[in-house]
Short mmCIF file of C-alpha atoms and ligand atoms in Angstrom, two decimals:
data_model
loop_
_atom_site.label_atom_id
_atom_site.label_comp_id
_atom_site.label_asym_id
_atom_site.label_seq_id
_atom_site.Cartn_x
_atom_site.Cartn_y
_atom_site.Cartn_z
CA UNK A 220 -20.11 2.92 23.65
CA UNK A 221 -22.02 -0.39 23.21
CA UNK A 222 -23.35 -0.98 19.90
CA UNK A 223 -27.00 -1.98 18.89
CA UNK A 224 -27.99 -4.69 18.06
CA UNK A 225 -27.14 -5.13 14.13
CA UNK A 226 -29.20 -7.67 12.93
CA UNK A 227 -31.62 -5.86 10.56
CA UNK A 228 -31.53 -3.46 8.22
CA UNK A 229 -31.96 0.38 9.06
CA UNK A 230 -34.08 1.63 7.15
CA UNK A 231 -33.20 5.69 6.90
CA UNK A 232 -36.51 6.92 7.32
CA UNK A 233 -36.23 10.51 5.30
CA UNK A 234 -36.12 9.44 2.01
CA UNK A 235 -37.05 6.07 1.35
CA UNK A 236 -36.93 6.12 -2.20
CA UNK A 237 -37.93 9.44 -2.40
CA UNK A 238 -36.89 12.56 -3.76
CA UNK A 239 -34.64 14.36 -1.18
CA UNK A 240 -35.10 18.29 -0.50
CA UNK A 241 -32.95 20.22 -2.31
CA UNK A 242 -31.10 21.38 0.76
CA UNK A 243 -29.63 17.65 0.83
CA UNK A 244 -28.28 18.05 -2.35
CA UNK A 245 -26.65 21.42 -1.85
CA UNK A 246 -25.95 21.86 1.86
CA UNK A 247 -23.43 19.49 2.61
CA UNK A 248 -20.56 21.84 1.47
CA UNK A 249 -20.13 19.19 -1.62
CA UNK A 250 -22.75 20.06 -4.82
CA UNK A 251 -23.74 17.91 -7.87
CA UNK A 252 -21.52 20.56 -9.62
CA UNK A 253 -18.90 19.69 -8.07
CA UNK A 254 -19.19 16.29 -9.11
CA UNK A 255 -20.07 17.27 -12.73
CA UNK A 256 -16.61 19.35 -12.45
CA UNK A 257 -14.34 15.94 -10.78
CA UNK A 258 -15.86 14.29 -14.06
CA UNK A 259 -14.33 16.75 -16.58
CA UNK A 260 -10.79 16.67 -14.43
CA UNK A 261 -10.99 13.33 -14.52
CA UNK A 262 -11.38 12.58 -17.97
CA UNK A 263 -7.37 10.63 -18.95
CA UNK A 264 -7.01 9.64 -15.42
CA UNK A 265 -9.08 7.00 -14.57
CA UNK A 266 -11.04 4.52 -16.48
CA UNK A 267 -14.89 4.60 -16.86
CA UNK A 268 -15.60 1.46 -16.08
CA UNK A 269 -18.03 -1.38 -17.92
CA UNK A 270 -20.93 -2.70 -16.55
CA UNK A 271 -21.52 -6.38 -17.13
CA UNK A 272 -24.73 -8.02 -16.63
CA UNK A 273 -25.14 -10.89 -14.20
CA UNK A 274 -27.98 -12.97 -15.51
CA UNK A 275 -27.85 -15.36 -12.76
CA UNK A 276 -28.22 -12.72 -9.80
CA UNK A 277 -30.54 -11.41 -12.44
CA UNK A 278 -32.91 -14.89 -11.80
CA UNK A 279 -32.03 -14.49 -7.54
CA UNK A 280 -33.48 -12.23 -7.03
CA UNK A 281 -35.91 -10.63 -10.27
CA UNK A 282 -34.10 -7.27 -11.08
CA UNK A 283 -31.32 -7.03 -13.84
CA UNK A 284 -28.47 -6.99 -12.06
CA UNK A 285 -24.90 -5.05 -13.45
CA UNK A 286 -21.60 -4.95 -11.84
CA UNK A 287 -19.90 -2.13 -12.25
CA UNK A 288 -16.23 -3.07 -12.90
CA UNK A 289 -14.32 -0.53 -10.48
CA UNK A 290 -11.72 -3.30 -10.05
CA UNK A 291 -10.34 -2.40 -13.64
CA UNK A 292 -9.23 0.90 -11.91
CA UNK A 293 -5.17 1.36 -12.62
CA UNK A 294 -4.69 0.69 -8.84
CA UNK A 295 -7.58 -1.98 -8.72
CA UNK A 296 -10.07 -0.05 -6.83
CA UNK A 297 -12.27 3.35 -7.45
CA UNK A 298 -10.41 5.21 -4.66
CA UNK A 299 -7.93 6.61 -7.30
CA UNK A 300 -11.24 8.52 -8.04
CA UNK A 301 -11.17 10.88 -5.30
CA UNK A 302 -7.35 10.57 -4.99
CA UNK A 303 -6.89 12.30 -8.48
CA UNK A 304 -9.74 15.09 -7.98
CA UNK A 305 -8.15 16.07 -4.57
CA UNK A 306 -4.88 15.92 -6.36
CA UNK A 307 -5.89 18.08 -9.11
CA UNK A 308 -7.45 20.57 -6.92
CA UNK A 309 -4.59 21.39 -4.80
CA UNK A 310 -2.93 25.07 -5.34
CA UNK A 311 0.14 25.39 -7.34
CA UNK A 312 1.93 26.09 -3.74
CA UNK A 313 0.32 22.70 -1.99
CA UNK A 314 1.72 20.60 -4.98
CA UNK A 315 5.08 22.04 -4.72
CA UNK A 316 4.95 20.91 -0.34
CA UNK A 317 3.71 17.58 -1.59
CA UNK A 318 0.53 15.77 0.13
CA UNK A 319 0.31 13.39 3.21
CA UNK A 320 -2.04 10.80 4.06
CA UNK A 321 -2.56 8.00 6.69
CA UNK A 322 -4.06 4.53 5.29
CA UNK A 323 -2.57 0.84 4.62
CA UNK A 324 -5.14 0.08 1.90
CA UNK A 325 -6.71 1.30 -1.41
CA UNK A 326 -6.36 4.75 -0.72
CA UNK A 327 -2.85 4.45 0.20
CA UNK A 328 -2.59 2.97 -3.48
CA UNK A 329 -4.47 5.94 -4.51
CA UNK A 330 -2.62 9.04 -3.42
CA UNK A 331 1.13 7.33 -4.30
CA UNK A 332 -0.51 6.54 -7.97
CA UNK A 333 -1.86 9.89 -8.35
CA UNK A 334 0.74 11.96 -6.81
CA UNK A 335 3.60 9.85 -8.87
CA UNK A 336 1.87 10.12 -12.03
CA UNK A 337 1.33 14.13 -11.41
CA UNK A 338 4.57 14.69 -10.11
CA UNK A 339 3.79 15.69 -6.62
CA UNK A 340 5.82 14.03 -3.02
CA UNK A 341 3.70 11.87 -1.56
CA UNK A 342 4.30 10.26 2.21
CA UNK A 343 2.25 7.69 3.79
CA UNK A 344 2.06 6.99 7.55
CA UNK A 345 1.47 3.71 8.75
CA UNK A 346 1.72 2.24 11.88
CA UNK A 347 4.58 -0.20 12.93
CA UNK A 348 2.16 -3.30 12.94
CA UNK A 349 1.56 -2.98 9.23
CA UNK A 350 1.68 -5.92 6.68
CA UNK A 351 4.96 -6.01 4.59
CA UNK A 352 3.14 -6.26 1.20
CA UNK A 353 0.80 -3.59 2.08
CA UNK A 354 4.00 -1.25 2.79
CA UNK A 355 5.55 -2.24 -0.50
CA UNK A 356 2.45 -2.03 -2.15
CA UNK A 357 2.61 1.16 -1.91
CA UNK A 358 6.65 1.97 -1.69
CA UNK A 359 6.61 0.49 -5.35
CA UNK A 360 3.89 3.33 -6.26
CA UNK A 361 6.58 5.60 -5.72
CA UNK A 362 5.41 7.26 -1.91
CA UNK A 363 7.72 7.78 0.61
CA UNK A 364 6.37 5.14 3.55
CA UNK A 365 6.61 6.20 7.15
CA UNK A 366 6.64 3.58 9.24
CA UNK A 367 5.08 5.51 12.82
CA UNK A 368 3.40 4.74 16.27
CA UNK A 369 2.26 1.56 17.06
CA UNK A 370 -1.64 1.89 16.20
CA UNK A 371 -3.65 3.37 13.24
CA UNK A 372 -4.18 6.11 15.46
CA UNK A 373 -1.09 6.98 16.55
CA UNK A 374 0.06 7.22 12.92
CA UNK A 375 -2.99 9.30 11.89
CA UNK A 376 -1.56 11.87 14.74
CA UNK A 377 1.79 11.71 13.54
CA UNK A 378 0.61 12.77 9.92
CA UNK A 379 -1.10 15.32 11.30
CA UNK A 380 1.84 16.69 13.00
CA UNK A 381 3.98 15.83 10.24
CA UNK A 382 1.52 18.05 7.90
CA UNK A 383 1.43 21.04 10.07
CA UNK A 384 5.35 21.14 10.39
CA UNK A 385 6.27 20.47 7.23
CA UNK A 386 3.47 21.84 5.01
CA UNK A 387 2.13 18.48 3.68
CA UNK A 388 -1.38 18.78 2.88
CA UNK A 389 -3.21 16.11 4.17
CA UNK A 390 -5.41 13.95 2.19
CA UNK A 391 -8.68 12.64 4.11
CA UNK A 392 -9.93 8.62 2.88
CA UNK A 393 -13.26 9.94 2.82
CA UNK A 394 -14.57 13.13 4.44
CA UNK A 395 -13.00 15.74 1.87
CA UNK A 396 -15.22 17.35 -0.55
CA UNK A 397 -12.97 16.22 -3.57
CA UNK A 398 -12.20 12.91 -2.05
CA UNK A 399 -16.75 12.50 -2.71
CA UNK A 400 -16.69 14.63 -5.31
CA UNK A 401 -14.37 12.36 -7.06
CA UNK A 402 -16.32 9.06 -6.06
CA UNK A 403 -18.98 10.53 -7.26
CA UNK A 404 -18.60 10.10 -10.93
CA UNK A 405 -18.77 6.53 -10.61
CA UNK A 406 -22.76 7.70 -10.30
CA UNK A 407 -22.63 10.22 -12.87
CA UNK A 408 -21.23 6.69 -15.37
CA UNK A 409 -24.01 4.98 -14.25
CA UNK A 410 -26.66 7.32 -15.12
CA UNK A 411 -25.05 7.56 -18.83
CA UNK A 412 -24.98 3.86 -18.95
CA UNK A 413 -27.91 2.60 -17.06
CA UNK A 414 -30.62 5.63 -17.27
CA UNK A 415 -33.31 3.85 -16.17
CA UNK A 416 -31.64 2.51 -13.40
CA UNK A 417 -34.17 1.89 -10.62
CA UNK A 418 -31.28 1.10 -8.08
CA UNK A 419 -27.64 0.90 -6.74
CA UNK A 420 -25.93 -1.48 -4.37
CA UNK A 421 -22.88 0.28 -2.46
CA UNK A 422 -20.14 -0.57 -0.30
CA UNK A 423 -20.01 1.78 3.12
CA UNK A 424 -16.70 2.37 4.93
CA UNK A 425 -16.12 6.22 5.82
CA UNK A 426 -18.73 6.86 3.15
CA UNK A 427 -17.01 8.81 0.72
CA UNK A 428 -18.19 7.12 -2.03
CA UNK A 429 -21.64 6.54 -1.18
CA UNK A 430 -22.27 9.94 -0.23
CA UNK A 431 -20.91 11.04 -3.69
CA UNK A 432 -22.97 8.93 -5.49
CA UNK A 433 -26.06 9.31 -4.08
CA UNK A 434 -25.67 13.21 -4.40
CA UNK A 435 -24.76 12.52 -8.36
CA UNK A 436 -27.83 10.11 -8.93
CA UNK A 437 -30.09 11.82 -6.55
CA UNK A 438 -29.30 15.31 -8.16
CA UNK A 439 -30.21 13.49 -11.39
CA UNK A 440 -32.93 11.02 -10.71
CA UNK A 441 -33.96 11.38 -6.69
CA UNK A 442 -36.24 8.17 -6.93
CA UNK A 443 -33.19 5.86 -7.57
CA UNK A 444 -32.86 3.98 -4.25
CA UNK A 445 -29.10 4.10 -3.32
CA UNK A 446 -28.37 1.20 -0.40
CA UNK A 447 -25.50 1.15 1.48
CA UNK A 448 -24.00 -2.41 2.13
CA UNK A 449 -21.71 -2.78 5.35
CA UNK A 450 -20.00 -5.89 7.54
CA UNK A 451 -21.60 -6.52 11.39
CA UNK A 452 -18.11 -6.44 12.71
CA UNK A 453 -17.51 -3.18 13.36
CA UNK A 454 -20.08 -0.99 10.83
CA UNK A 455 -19.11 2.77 11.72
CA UNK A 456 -21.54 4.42 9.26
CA UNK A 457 -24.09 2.15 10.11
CA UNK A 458 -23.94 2.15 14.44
CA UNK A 459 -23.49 6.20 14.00
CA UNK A 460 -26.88 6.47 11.90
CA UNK A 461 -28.39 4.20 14.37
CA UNK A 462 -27.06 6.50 17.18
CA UNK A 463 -28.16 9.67 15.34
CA UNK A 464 -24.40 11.13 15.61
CA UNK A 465 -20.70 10.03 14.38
CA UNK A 466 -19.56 7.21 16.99
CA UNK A 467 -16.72 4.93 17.73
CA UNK A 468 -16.97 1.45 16.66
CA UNK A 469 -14.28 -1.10 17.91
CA UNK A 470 -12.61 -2.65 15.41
CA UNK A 471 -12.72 -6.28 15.00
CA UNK A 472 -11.44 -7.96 12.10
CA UNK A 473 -13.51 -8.63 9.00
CA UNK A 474 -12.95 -10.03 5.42
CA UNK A 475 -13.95 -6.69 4.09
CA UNK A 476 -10.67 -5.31 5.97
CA UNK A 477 -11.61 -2.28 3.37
CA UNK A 478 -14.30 -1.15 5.12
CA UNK A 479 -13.05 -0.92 8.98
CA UNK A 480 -11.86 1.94 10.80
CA UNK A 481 -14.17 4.62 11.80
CA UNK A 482 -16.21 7.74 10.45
CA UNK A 483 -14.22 10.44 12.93
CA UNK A 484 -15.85 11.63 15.50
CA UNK A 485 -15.48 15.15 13.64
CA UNK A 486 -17.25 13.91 10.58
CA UNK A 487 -17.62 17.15 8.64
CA UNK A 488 -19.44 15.61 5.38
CA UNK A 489 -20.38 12.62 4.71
CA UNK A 490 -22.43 11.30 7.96
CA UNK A 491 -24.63 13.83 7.06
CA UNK A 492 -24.41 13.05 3.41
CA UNK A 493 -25.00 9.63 4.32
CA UNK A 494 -27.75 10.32 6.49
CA UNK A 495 -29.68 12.46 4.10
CA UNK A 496 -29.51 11.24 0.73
CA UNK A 497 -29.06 7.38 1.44
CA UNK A 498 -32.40 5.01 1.69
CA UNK A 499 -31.28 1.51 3.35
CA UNK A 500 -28.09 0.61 5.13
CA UNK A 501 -27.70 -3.18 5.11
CA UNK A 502 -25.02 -5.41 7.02
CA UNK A 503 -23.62 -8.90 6.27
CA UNK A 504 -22.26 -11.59 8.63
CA UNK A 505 -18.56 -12.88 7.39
CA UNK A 506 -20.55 -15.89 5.49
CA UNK A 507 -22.07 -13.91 3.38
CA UNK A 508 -19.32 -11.83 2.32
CA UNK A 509 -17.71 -14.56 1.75
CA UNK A 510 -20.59 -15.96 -0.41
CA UNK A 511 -20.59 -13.19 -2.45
CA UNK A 512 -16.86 -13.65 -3.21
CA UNK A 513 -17.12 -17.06 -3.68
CA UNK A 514 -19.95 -16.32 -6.37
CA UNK A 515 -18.44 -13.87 -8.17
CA UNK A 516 -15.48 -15.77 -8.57
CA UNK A 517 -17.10 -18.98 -9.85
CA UNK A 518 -20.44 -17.48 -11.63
CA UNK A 519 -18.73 -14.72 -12.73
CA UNK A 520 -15.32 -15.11 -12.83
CA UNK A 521 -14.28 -11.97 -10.90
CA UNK A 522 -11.54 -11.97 -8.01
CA UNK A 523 -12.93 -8.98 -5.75
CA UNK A 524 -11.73 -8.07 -1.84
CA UNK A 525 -14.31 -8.92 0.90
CA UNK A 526 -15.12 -5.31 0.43
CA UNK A 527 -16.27 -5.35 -2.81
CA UNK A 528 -18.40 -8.92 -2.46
CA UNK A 529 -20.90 -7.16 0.02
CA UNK A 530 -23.57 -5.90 -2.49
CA UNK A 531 -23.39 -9.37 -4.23
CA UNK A 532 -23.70 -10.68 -0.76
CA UNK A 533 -26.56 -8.65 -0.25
CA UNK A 534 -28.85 -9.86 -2.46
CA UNK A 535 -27.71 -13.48 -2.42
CA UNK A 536 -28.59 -13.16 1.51
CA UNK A 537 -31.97 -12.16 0.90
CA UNK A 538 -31.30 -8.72 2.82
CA UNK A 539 -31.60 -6.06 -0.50
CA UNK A 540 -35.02 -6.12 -0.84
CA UNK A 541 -36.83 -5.39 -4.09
CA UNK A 542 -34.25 -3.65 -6.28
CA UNK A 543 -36.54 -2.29 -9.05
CA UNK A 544 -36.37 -3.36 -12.74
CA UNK A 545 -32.21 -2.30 -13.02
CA UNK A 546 -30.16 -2.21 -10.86
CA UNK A 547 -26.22 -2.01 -10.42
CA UNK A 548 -23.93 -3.37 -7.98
CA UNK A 549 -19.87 -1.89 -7.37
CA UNK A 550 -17.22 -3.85 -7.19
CA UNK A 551 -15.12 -1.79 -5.66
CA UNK A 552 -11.72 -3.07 -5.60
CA UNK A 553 -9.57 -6.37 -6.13
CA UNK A 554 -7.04 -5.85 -3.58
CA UNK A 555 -7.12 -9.11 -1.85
CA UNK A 556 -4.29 -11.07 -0.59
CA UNK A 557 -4.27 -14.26 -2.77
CA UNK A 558 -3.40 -16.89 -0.22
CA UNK A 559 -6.24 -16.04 1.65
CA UNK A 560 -8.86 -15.48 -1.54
CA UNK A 561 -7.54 -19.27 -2.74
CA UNK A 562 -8.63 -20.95 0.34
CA UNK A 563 -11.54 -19.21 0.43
CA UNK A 564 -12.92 -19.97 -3.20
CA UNK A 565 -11.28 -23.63 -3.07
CA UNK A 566 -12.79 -23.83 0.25
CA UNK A 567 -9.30 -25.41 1.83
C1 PLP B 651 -12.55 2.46 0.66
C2 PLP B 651 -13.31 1.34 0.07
C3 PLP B 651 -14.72 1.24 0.17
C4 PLP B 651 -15.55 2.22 0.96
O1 PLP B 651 -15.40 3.56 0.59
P1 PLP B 651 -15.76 4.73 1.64
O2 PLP B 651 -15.70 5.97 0.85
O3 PLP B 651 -14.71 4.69 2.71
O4 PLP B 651 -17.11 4.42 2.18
C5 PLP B 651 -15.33 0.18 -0.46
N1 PLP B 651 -14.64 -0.75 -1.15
C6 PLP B 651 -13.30 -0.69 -1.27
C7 PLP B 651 -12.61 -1.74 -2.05
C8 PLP B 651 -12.58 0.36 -0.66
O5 PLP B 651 -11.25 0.40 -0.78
#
């Protein structure tokens, strides 16, 4: 279907900045327990991350800005999070089958790091069209790489057949209950180590990790505005709350190549997730991602993807809006290929 116009920000009118009913917190078949419980499993597996203040966003724009380090994560982005709780929660007999998933990024990275380091077979399905470094990227993590159909989509079909025959449990990006639970203790960190935070910057893909941390803050302090950050070219989460319901988005490319691909037209979790617990989506043109890669690298010396520039973005665009006294913005991930980040930042 066409999509709207994406020029503005949506502003999600339940809960601007307010506290969310408690059904919100509890009726999306993920709980703030459940994220209290991903943070105890976690604990030895991934890294709680630092937050560093930015004093010169800090001036731009009149809160006190933090990053939140995520790109210090063992695989260089938080995705390991969710990786490792899903991991961890599988039944004696699913780890013995091994797991399957269907990605050529982060969470690719994710599931062969976990799986190696816990001892379970891990195979990834990508299609035939896929970058060489992103297939030994992950190969060298220690997954077994299938190399099947000729679009994302037909490899996402073949994992799912591959799953049913041969008893691989399949591992979701992003609509999985552990996959958010797991994100979610990225907001549990920040409420140790920024109480009084007033707000949070977030990057939006499938929205596995918004949707977890927004149910971890929320849960905690509901008036803590959590604001979703997207690209125009080709938003998901963003043209399916405009549309009221999970829709396809065509995919064009983008410099935050993290956050394409879609929501599922079977979103079980976290469009509603997203819906109900998140106050502002916000999308960025390609020049202002790349802005806010461009800054980080020479303000504050920090190499993130496109995906993980778009909060920093955000407020150097003008489009985040007043962000309270404290707030924090995640960098999610570092995975960037460096020919293309060195042109960028020398401007060549
Ligand atoms: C996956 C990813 C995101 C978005 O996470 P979702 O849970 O899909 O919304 C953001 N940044 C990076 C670097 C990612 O890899």
């Amino acid at each position: 279907m066409a999509s709207p116009t994406l020029t503005r920000s949506v502003a999600l009118p339940r809960h601007r900045g307010t506290a969310c009913d408690s059904q919100a917190l509890v009726g999306h078949g993920v709980t703030p327990l459940d994220v209290r419980a991903a943070h105890a499993r976690l604990a030895g597996y991934v890294r709680h991350t630092p937050m560093v203040p930015s004093p010169l966003l800090s001036r731009r724009c009149g809160s006190r800005v933090e990053l939140k380090l995520e790109t210090l994560q063992d695989i260089g982005a938080f995705k390991i999070r969710g990786a490792f709780n899903r991991l961890l929660t599988l039944s004696a007999e699913e780890r013995k089958r091994g797991v399957i998933t269907v990605s050529t990024g982060n969470h690719a990275l994710a599931v062969a790091a976990a799986a190696e380091q816990l001892g379970i077979r891990a195979v990834v399905c990508m299609s035939t069209l896929v970058a060489q470094n992103k297939f030994d990227a992950v190969r060298a993590r220690g997954a077994e790489v299938h190399l099947i159909g000729r679009c994302q989509d037909e490899a996402a079909a073949a994992a799912v057949r591959l799953a049913e025959t041969r008893g691989f449990t399949l591992i979701s990006p992003f609509d999985d209950p552990a996959v958010i639970a797991g994100q979610g203790t990225i907001g549990l960190e920040l409420l140790e180590d920024a109480p009084d935070l007033d707000a949070v910057l977030v990057p939006v893909s499938g929205g596995g990790l918004i949707s977890g941390v927004a149910l971890a803050l929320k849960a905690a302090r509901p008036h803590i505005r959590v604001i979703g950050v997207s690209m125009e070219n080709g938003a998901a989460m963003y043209t399916s709350l405009l549309c009221g319901q999970p829709v396809r988005v065509e995919e064009v490319g983008s410099l935050a190549d993290s956050l394409g691909g879609g929501i599922g037209l079977d979103n079980r979790h976290t469009f509603a997730m997203t819906r109900d617990l998140v106050d502002d989506m916000i999308v960025l043109s390609e020049d202002e991602i790349a802005a806010g890669m461009r800054f980080l690298f020479r303000h504050e010396r920090q190499v993130v993807e496109g995906a993980a520039a778009v909060g920093v973005g955000a407020i150097l665009a003008g489009k985040a809006g007043w962000l309270g006294r404290r707030c924090a913005v995640l960098l999610t991930g570092r995975n960037v290929d460096m020919d293309l980040f060195t042109r960028l930042v020398t401007g060549t």
